[in-house]
Short mmCIF file of C-alpha atoms in Angstrom, two decimals:
data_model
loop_
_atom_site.label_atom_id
_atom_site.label_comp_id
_atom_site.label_asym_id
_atom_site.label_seq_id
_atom_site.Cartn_x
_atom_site.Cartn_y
_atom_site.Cartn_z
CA UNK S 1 -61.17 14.03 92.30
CA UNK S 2 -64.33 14.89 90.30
CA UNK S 3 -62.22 15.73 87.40
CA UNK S 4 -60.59 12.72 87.81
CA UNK S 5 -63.80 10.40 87.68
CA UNK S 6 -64.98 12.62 84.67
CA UNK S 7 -61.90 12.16 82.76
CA UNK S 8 -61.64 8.46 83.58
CA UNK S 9 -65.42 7.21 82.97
CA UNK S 10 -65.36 9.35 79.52
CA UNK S 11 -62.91 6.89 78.43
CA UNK S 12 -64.02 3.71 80.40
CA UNK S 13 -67.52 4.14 78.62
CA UNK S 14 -66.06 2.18 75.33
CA UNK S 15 -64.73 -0.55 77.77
CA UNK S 16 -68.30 -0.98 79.01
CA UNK S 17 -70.31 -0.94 75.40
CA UNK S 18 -67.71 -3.17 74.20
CA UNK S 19 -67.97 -5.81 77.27
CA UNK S 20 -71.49 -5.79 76.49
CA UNK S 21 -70.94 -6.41 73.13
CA UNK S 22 -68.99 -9.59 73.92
CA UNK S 23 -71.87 -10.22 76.42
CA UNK S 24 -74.19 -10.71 74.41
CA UNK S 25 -72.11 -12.46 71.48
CA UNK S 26 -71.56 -15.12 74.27
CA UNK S 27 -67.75 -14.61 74.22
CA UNK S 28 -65.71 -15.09 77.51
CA UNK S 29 -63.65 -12.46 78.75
CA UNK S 30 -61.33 -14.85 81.70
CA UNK S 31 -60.47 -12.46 84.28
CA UNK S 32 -56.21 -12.63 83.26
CA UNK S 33 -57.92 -11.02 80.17
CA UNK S 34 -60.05 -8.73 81.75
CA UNK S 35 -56.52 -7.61 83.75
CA UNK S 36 -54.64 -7.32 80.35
CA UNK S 37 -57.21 -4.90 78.77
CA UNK S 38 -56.99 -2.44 81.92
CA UNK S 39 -53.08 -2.72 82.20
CA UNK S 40 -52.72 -1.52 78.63
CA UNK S 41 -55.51 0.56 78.74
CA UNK S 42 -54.06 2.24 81.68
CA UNK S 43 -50.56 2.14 80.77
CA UNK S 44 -51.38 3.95 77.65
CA UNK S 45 -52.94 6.87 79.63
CA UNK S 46 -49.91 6.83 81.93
CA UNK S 47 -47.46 7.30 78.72
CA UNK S 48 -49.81 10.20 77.36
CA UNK S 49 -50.37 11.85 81.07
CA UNK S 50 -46.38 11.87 81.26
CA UNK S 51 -46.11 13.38 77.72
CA UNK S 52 -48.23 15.77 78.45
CA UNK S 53 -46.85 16.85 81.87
CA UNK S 54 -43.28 17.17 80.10
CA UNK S 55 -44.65 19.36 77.62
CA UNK S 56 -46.53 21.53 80.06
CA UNK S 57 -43.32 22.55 81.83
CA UNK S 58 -42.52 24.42 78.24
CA UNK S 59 -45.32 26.10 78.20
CA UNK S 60 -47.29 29.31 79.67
CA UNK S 61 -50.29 28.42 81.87
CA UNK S 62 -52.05 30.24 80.02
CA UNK S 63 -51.07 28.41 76.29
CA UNK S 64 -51.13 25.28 78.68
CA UNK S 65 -54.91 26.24 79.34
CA UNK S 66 -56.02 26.85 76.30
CA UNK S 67 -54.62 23.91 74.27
CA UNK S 68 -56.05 21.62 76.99
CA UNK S 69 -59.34 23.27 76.05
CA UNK S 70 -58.88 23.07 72.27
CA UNK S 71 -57.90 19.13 72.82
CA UNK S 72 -60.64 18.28 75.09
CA UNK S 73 -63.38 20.16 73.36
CA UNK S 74 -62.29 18.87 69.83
CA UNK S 75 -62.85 15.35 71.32
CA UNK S 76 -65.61 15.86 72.75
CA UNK S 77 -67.32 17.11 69.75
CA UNK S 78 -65.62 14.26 67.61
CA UNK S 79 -66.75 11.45 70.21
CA UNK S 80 -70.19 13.24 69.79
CA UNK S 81 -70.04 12.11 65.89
CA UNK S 82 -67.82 9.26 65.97
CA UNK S 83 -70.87 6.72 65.06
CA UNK S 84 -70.84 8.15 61.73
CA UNK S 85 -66.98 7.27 61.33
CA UNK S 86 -67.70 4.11 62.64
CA UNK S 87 -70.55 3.19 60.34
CA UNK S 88 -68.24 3.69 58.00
CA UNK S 89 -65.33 1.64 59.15
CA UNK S 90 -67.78 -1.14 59.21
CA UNK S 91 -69.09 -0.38 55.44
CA UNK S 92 -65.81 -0.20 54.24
CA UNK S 93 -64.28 -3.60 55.83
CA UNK S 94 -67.17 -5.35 54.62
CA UNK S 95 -65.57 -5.23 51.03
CA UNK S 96 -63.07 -7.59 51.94
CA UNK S 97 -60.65 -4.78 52.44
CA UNK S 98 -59.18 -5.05 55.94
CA UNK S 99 -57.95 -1.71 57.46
CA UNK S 100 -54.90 -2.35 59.33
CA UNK S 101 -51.26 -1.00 59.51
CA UNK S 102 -48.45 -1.35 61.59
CA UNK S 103 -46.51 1.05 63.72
CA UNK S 104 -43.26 -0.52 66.08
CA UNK S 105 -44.67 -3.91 65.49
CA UNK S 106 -48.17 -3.24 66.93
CA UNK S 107 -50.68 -4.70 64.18
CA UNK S 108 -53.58 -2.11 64.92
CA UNK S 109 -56.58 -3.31 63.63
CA UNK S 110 -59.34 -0.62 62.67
CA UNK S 111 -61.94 -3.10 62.28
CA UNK S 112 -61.78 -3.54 66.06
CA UNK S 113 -62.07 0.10 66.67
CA UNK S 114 -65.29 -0.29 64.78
CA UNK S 115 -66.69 -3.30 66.05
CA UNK S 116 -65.11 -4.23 68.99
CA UNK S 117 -66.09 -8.56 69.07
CA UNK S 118 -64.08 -8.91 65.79
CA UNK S 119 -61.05 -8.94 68.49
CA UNK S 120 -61.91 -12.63 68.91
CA UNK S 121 -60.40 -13.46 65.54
CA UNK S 122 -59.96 -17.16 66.01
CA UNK S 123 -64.06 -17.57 67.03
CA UNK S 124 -63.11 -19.49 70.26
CA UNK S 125 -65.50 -17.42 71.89
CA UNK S 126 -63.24 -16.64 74.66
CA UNK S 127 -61.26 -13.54 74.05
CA UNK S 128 -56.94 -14.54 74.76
CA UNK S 129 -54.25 -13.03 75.58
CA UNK S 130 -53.54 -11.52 72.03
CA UNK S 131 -56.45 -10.92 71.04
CA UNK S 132 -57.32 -8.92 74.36
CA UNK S 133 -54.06 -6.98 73.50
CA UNK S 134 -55.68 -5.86 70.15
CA UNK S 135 -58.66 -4.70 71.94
CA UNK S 136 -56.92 -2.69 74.31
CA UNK S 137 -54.86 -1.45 72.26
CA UNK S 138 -58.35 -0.40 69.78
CA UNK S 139 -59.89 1.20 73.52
CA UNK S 140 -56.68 2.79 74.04
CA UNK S 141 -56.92 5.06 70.69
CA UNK S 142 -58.33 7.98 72.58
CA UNK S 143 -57.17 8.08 75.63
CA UNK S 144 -53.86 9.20 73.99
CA UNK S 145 -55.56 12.44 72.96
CA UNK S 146 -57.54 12.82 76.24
CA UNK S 147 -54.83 11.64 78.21
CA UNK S 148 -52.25 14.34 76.71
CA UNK S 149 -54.62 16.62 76.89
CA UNK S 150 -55.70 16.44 80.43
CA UNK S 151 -52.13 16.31 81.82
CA UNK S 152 -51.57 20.25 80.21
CA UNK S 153 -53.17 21.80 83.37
CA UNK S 154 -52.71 20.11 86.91
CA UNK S 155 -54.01 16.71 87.39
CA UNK S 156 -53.23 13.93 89.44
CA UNK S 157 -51.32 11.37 87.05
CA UNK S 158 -51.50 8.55 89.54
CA UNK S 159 -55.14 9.32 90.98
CA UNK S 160 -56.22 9.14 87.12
CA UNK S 161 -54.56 6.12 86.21
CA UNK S 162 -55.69 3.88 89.61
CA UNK S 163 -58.92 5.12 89.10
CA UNK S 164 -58.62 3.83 85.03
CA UNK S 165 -57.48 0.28 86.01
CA UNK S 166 -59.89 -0.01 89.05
CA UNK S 167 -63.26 1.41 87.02
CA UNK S 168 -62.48 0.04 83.62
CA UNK S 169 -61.75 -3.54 84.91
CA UNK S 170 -64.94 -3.01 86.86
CA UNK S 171 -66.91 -1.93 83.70
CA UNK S 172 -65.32 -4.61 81.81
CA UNK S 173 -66.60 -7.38 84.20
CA UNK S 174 -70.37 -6.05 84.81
CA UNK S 175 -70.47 -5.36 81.26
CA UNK S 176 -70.03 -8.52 80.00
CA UNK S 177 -72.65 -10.10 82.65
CA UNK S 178 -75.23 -7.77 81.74
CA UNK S 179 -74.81 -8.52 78.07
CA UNK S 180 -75.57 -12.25 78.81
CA UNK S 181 -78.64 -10.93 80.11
CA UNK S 182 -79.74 -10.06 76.16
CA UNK S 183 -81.45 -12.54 73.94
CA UNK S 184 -80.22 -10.95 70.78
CA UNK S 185 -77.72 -8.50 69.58
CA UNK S 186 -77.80 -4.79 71.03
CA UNK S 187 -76.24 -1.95 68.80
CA UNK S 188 -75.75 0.14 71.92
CA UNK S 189 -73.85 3.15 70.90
CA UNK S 190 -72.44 5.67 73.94
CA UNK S 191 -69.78 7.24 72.19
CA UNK S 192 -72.18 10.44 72.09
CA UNK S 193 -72.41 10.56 76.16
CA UNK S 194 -68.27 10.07 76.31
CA UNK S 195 -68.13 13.66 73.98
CA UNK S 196 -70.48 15.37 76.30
CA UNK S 197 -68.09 14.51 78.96
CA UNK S 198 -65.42 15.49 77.63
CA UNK S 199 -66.93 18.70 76.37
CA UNK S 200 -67.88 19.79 80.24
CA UNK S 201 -64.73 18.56 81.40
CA UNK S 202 -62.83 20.96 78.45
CA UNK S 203 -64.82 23.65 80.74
CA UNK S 204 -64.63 22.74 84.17
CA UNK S 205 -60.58 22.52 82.99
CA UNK S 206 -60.34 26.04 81.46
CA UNK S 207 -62.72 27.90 84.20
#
């Protein structure tokens, strides 16, 4: 259960700097929206927990152990720097250039990754459908990785993904009211706090 919680608030931390974000940017997040972002969110993990989990039955425990370790602890230490990589997401779409691609129709937009509001593409100040799909889909990014790399040693698939949909959508919600709480803008910037998480949890996994 503790694992769980670690695994799932590492990656629910984005969903609460970003609801913050749109907080204090005085965007509405409707609650079908709010349900959209966790569904995809958490659907995501499930896909990468069950990838995972098919892959482990391949492999030695102890391989199984070790590349959980390696995976974990790599994204740890990225999520540690990832403020840097963002800084320069935002530098780089400020030339006009927007950084987006495709893969099986998805339109993944990188700008989003970097600065989460820019979901709200048509202004409206209340985040739809669509454009809460994009934002998932931008908070879903990592918990691919961590996801995949979890589900290599013993974990309870369902446990984790409850406990994603139930804490993200609550992170999501409190987020945004606390962020109407600020006059002006807050950079807040967590990603470093997600990285130590992960980085424990790559031990606690591999002990």
């Amino acid at each position: 259960m503790i694992e769980s919680l670690i695994l799932v608030s590492s990656l629910c931390i984005d969903t609460f700097v970003a609801s913050i974000a749109y907080g204090t940017d005085r965007i509405k997040i409707p609650f079908y929206s709010n349900l959209v972002i966790n569904l995809v969110c958490s659907l995501f993990l499930a896909i990468s927990l069950a990838l995972g989990g098919i892959l482990k039955d391949f492999l030695s425990p102890n391989t199984a152990s070790v590349l959980s370790f390696a995976l974990l602890l790599s994204l740890g230490f990225f999520r540690l720097f990832e403020s840097f990589f963002k800084t320069y997401v935002r530098k780089f779409s400020s030339t006009g250039a927007p950084l987006t691609f495709k893969v099986f129709d998805f339109k993944f937009v990188l700008e989003i990754y970097a600065n989460e509001t820019k979901a709200d593409y048509d202004k409206s100040k209340t985040l739809t459908l669509k454009e809460a799909v994009y934002l998932a889909v931008a908070l879903s990014l990592d918990s691919l990785a961590v996801g995949f790399g979890s589900s290599l040693v013993s974990i309870n698939h369902l446990q984790v993904i409850i406990l994603s949909f139930v804490i993200g959508t609550f992170c999501l919600f409190v987020g945004v009211h606390i962020g109407k709480k600020f006059i002006e803008k807050v950079d807040l910037n967590l990603s470093w706090l997600s990285g130590l998480m992960l980085i424990v949890l790559a031990f606690i996994r591999f002990i």
